[in-house]
Short mmCIF file of C-alpha atoms and ligand atoms in Angstrom, two decimals:
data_model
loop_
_atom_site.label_atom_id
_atom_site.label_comp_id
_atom_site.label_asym_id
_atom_site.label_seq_id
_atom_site.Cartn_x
_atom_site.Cartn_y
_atom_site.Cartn_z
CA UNK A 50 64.77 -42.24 -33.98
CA UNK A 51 62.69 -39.72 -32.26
CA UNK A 52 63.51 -36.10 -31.99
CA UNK A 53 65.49 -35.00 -28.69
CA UNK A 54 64.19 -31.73 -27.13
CA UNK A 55 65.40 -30.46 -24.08
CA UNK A 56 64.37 -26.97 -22.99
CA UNK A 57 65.12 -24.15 -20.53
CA UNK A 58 63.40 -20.54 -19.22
CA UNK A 59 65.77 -17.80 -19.36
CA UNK A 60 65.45 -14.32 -17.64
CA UNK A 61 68.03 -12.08 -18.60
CA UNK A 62 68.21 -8.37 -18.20
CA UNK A 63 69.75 -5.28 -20.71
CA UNK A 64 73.31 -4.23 -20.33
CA UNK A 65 72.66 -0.17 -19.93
CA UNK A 66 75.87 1.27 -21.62
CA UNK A 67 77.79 3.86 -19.03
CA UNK A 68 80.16 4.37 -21.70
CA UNK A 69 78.82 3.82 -25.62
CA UNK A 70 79.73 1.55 -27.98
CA UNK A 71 78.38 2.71 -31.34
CA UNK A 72 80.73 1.47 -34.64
CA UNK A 73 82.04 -1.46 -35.25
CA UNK A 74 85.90 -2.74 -36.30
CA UNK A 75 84.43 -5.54 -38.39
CA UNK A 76 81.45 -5.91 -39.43
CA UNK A 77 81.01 -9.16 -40.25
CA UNK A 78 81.78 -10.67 -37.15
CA UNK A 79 80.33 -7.48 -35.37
CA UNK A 80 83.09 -6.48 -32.86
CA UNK A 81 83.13 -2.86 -31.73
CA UNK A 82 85.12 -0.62 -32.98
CA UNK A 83 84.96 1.84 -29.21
CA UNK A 84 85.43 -0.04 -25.74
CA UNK A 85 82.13 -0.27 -23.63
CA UNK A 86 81.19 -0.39 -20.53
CA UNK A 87 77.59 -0.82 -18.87
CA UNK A 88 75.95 -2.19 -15.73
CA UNK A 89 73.35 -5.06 -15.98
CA UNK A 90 70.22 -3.97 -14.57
CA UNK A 91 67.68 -5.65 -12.29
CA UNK A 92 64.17 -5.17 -12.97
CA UNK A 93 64.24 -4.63 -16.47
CA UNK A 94 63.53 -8.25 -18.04
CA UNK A 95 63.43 -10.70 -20.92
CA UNK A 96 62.08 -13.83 -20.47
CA UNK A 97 63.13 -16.43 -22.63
CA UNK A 98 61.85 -20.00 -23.61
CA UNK A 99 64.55 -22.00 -25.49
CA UNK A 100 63.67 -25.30 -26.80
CA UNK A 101 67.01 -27.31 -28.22
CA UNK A 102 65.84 -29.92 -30.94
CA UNK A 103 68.06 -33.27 -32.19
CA UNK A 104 67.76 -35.31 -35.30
CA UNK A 105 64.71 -33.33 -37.07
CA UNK A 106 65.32 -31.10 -39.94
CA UNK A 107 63.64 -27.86 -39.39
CA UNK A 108 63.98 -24.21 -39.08
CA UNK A 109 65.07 -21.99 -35.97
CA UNK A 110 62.48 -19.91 -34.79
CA UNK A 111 62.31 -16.58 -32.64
CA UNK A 112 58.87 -15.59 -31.66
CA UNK A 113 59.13 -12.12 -30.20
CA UNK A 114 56.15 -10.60 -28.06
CA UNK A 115 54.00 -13.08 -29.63
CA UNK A 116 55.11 -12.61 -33.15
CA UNK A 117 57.22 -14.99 -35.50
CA UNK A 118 60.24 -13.21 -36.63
CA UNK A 119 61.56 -13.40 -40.06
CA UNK A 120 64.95 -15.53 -39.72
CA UNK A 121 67.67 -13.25 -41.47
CA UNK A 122 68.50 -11.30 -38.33
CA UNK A 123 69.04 -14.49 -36.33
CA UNK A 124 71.32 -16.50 -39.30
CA UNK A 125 74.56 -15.72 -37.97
CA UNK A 126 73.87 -15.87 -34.32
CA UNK A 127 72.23 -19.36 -34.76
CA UNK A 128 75.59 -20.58 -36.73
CA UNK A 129 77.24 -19.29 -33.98
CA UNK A 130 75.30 -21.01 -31.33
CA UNK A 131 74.90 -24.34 -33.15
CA UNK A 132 79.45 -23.86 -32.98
CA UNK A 133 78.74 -24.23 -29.11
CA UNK A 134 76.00 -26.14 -28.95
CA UNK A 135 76.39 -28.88 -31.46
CA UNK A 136 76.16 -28.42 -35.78
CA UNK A 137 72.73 -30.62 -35.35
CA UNK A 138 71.07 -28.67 -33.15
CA UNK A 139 68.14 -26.66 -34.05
CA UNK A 140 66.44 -23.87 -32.02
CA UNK A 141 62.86 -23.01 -31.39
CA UNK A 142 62.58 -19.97 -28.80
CA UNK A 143 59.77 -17.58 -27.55
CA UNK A 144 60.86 -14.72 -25.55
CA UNK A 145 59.17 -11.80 -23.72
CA UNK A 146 59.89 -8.34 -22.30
CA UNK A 147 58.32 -6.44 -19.41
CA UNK A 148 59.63 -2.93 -21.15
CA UNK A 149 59.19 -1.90 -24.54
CA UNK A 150 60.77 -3.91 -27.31
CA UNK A 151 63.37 -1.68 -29.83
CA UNK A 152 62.54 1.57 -28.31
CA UNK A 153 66.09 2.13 -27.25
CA UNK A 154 66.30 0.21 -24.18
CA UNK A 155 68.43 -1.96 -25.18
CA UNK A 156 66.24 -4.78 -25.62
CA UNK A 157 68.72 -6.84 -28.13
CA UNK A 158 71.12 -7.38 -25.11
CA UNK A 159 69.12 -9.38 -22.99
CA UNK A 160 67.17 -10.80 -26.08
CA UNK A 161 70.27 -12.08 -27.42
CA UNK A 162 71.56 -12.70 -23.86
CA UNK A 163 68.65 -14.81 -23.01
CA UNK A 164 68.72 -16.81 -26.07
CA UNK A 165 72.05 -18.56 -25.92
CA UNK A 166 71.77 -18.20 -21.86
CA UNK A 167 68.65 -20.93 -22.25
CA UNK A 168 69.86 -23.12 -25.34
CA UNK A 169 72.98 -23.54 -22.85
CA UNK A 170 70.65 -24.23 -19.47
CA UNK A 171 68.55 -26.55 -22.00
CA UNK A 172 71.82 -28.94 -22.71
CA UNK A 173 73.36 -28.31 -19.14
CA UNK A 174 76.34 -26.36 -20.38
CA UNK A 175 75.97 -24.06 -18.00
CA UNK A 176 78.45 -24.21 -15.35
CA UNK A 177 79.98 -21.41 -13.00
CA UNK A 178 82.95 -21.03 -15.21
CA UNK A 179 84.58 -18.34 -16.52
CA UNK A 180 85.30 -20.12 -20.06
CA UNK A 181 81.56 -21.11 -20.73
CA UNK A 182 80.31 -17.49 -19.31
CA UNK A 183 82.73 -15.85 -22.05
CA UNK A 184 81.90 -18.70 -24.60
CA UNK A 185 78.40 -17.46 -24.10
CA UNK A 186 79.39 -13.63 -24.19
CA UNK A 187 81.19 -14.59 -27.59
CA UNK A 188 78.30 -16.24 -29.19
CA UNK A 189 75.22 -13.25 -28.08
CA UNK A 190 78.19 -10.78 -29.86
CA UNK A 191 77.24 -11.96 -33.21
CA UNK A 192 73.30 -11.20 -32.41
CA UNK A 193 74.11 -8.07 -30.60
CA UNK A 194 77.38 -6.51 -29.48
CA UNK A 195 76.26 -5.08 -26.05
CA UNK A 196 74.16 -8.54 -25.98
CA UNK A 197 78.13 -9.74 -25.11
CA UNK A 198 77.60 -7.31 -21.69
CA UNK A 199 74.43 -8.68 -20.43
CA UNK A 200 75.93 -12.46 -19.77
CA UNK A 201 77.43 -10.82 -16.76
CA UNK A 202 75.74 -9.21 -13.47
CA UNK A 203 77.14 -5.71 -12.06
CA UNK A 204 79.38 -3.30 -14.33
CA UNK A 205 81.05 -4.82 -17.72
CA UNK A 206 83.37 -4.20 -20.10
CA UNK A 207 83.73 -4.93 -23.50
CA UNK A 208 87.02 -3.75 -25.41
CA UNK A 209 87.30 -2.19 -28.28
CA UNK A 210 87.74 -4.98 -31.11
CA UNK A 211 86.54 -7.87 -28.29
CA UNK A 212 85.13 -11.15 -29.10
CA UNK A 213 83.72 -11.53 -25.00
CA UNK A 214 82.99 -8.65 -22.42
CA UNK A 215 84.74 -8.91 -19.03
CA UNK A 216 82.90 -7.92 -15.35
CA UNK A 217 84.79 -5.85 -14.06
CA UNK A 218 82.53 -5.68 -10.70
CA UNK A 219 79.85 -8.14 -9.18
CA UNK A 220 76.42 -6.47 -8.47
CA UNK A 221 77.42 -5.61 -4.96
CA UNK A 222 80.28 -3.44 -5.83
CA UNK A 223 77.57 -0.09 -5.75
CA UNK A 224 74.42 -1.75 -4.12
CA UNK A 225 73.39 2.63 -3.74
CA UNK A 226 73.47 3.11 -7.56
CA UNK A 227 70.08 3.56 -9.15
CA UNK A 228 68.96 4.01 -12.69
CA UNK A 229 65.84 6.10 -13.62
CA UNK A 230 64.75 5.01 -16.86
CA UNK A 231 62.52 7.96 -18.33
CA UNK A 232 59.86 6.22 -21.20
CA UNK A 233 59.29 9.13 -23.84
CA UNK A 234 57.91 7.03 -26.44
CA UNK A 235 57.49 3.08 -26.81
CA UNK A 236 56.79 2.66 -30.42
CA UNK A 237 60.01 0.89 -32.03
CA UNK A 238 63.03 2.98 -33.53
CA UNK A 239 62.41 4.29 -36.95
CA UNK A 240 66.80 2.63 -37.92
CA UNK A 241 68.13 -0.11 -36.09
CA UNK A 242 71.26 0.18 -33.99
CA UNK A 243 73.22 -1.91 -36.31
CA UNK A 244 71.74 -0.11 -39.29
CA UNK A 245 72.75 3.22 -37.64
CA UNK A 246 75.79 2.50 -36.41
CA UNK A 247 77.19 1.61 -40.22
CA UNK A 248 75.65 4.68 -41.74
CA UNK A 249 77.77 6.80 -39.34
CA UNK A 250 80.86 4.97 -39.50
CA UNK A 251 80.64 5.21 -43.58
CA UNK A 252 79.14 8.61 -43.83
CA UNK A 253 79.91 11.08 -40.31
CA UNK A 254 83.04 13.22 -41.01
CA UNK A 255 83.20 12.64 -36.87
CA UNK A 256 83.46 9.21 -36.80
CA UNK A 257 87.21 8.57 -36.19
CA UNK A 258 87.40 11.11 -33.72
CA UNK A 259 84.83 9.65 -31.93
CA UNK A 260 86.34 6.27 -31.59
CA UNK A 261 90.02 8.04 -31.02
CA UNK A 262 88.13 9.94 -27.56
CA UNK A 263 86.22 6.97 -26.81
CA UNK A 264 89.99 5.04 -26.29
CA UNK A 265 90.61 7.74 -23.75
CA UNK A 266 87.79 8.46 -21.93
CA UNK A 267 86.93 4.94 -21.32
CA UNK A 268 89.66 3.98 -19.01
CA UNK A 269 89.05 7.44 -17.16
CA UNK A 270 85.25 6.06 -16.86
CA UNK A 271 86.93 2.03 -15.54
CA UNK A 272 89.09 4.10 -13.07
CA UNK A 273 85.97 6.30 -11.66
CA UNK A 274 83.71 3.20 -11.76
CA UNK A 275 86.23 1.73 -9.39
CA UNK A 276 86.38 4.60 -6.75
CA UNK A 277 82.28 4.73 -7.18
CA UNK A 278 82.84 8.77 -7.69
CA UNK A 279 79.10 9.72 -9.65
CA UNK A 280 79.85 13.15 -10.20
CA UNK A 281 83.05 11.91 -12.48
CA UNK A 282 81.38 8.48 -13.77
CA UNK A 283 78.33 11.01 -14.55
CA UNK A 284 81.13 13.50 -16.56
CA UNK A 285 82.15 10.85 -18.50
CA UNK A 286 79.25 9.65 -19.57
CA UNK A 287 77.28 12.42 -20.48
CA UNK A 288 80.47 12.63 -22.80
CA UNK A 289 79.93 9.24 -24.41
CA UNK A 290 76.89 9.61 -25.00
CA UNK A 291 76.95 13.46 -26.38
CA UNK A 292 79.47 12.54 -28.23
CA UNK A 293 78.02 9.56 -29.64
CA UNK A 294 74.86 11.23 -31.02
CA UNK A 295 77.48 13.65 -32.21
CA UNK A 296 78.60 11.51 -34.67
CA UNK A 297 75.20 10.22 -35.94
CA UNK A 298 73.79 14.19 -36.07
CA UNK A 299 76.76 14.41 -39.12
CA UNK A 300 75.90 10.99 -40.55
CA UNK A 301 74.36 11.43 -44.06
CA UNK A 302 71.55 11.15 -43.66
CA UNK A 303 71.62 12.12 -40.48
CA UNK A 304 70.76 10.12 -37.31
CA UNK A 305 68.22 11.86 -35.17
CA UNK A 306 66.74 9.61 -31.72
CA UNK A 307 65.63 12.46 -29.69
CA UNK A 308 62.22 13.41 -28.97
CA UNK A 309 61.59 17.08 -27.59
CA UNK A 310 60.81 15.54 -24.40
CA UNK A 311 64.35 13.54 -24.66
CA UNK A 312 65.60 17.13 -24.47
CA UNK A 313 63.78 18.22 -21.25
CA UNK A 314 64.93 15.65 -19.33
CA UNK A 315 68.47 16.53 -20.36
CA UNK A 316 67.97 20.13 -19.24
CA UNK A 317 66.29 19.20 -15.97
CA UNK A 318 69.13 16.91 -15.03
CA UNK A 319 71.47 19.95 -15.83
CA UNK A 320 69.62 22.11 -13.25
CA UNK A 321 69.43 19.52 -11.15
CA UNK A 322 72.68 19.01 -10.80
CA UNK A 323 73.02 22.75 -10.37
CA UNK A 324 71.34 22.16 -7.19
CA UNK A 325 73.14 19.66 -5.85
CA UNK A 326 71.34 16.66 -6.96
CA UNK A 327 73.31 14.24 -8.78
CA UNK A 328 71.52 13.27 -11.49
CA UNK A 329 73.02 12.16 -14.78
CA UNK A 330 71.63 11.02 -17.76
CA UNK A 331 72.47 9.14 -20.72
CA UNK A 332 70.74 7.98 -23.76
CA UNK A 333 70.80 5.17 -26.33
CA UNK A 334 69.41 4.29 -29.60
CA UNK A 335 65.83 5.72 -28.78
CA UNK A 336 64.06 8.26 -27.55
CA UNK A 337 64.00 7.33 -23.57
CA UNK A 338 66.27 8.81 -21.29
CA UNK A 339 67.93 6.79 -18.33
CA UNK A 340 69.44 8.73 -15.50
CA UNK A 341 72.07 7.83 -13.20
CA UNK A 342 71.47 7.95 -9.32
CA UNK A 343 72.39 7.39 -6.08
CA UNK A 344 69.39 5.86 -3.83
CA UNK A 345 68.46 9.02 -1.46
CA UNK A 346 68.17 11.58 -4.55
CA UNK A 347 66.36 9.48 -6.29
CA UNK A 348 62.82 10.50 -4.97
CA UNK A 349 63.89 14.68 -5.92
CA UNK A 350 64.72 13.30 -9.01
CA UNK A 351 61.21 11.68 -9.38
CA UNK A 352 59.46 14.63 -8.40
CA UNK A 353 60.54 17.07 -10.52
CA UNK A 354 60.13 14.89 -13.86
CA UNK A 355 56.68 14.16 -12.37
CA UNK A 356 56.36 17.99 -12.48
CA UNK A 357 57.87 18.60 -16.20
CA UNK A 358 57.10 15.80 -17.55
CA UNK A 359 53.62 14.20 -16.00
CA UNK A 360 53.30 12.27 -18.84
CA UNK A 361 55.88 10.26 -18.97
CA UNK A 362 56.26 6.88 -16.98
CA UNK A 363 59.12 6.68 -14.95
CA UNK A 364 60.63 3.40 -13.20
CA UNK A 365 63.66 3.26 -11.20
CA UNK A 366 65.92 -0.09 -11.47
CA UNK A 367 69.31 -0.95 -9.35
CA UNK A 368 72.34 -3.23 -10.03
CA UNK A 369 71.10 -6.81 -11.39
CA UNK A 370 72.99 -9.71 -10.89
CA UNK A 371 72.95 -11.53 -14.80
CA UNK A 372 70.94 -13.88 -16.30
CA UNK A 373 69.51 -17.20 -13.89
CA UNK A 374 67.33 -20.20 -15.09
CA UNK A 375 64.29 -20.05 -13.85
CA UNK A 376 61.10 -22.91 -13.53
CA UNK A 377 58.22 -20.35 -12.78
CA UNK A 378 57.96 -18.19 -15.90
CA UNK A 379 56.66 -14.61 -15.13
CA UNK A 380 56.17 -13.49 -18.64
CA UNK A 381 55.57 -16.55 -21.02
CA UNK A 382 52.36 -18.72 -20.25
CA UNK A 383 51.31 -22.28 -22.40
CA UNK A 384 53.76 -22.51 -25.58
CA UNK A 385 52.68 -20.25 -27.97
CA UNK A 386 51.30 -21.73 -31.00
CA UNK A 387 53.50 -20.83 -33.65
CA UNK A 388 55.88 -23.43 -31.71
CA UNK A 389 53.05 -25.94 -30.58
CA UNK A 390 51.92 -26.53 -34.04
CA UNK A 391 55.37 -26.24 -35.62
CA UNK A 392 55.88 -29.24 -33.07
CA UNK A 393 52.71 -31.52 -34.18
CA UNK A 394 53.89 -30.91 -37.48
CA UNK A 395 57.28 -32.61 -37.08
CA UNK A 396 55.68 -35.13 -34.58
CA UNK A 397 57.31 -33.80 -31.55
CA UNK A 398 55.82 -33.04 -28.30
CA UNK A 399 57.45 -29.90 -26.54
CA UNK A 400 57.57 -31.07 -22.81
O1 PMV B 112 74.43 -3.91 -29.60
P1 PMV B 112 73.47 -3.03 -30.32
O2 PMV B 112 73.49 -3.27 -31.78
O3 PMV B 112 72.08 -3.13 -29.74
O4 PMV B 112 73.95 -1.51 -30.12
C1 PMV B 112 73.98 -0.87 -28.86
C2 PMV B 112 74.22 0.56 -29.04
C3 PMV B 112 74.01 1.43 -27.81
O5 PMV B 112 72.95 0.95 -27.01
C4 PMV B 112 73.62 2.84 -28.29
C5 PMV B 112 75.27 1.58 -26.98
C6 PMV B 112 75.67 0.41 -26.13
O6 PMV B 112 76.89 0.30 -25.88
O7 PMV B 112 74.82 -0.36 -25.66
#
């Protein structure tokens, strides 16, 4: 019998942590070990290909930004997805960014995101319903924990020991919230989050403590998330994520993102916000720095990191709405080869 392919575009953006998850309770089936929670951003973007092959014995493959990646990463999220999609399936997938890949912009949360979003569109699965949505959460968790976040549109959560993040408000609940994402450098991360992460929950004296605030501050963060109050939100975050790095600075050997430029931006936003301006940044596993807004400051904002910091390219995103299926791909053209000749090999033709 021939092969079965069906196949779906994906776009999917990153889930921007407002509060960090970094640790995890166990690592083998990669829950955290601090609650998260994030907002899903707009403009940001992966673009994902999926194509879902039947009765042909073959390999997944992940081509990333044009080049094949080496399978080991992807083992256990593939078992999981073949647990929702079918144990026969395999998965051939070519995704795209339109922001720099591993640089700390949480490009594994809308990679991971994207993936299972499209195997799902590809076999119809997807309906509007809460079970598949967290079925889908549950299965991008074993690629990427905050990949769990970006299934979702507006502001997520995802609990401390989770298998699925929750929304906790649609896109629309703060249509005036902006986020100015700062590139310092686009060349990938010297350690991998997950790499990271384990070296400072083995090694930082500071770990524990970490995750024992993190319980706290969070649902402080849910409650000011709710009343849409910035200058708290901001508090909290800067928090999280000081906090965070905290942990990795005492790691052995230590865990050092930040750039000298990272460090600017931190100081403007301080003196900013000295001002009156209400500008509040956070940081992830990378050098860039993303800074929280409302709409009408966010054009001061711009101007004074033009004047500090004329080198670095700045782009301001809003509130997305999750992941959609789309028919007009903006990022991936023909089928890339890898995939085209993988498919004359096996005698299948890729629609
Ligand atoms: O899910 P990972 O392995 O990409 O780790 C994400 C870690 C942070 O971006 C630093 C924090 C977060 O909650 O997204």
């Amino acid at each position: 019998m021939p092969p079965i392919i069906h196949q779906a575009i994906s776009q999917c953006s990153p889930s921007l942590a407002i509060m960090k998850y970094w640790g995890k309770a166990h690592t083998a089936n990669n829950t955290p070990a601090t609650p998260s929670i994030a907002v899903t951003l707009k403009s940001l973007m992966t673009e994902t290909r999926v194509f879902v092959l039947d009765g042909i014995d073959a390999q997944d493959m992940v081509v990333l930004g044009g080049v094949l990646q080496t399978t080991e990463r992807y083992a256990s999220f593939f078992a999981a997805l073949r647990s929702l999609c079918g144990p026969s399936k395999v998965f051939w997938a070519e995704s795209a960014n339109n922001f720099p890949t591993a640089a700390g912009l949480a490009s594994s949360s809308s990679g991971f995101a994207a993936l299972v979003h499209g195997a799902c569109a590809a076999l119809g699965i997807i309906k509007d319903s809460k079970a598949i949505t967290e079925a889908m959460s549950q299965v991008a968790r074993v690629g990427s924990a905050s990949a769990a976040r970006s299934l979702y549109g507006g502001f997520t959560l995802l609990d401390r020991q989770a298998y699925h993040a929750t929304e906790l408000h649609p896109a629309n609940h703060w249509p005036e919230l902006r986020v100015i994402v700062v590139r310092i450098h686009d060349g990938p991360k010297e350690i991998s989050s997950r790499k990271a992460m384990e070296q400072t929950r083995i090694t930082s004296p500071f770990y524990q403590a970490w995750v024992d605030d993190a319980l706290q501050l969070v649902p402080q963060a849910q409650e000011a998330l709710a009343n849409k109050n910035l200058p708290r939100l901001g508090e909290l975050a800067r928090k999280s994520y000081l906090r965070m790095f905290s942990t990795m600075f005492a790691a052995d050997p230590p865990i050092i993102y930040w750039q000298a430029q990272s460090l600017t931006v931190m100081k403007l936003c301080t003196t900013l916000r000295q001002l009156g301006i209400e500008a509040w940044e956070t940081m992830d596993a990378g050098p860039q720095v993303k800074i929280f807004c409302l709409a009408q400051q966010t054009n001061a904002i711009l101007q004074a990191l033009a004047t500090q910091l004329p080198d670095c390219p700045c782009l301001v995103d809003e509130v997305g709405d999750g992941p959609c299926v789309t028919t007009v791909p903006r990022l991936l053209a023909s089928v890339h080869p890898v995939l085209a000749n993988a498919a004359k090999t096996y005698g299948v033709v890729l629609g």
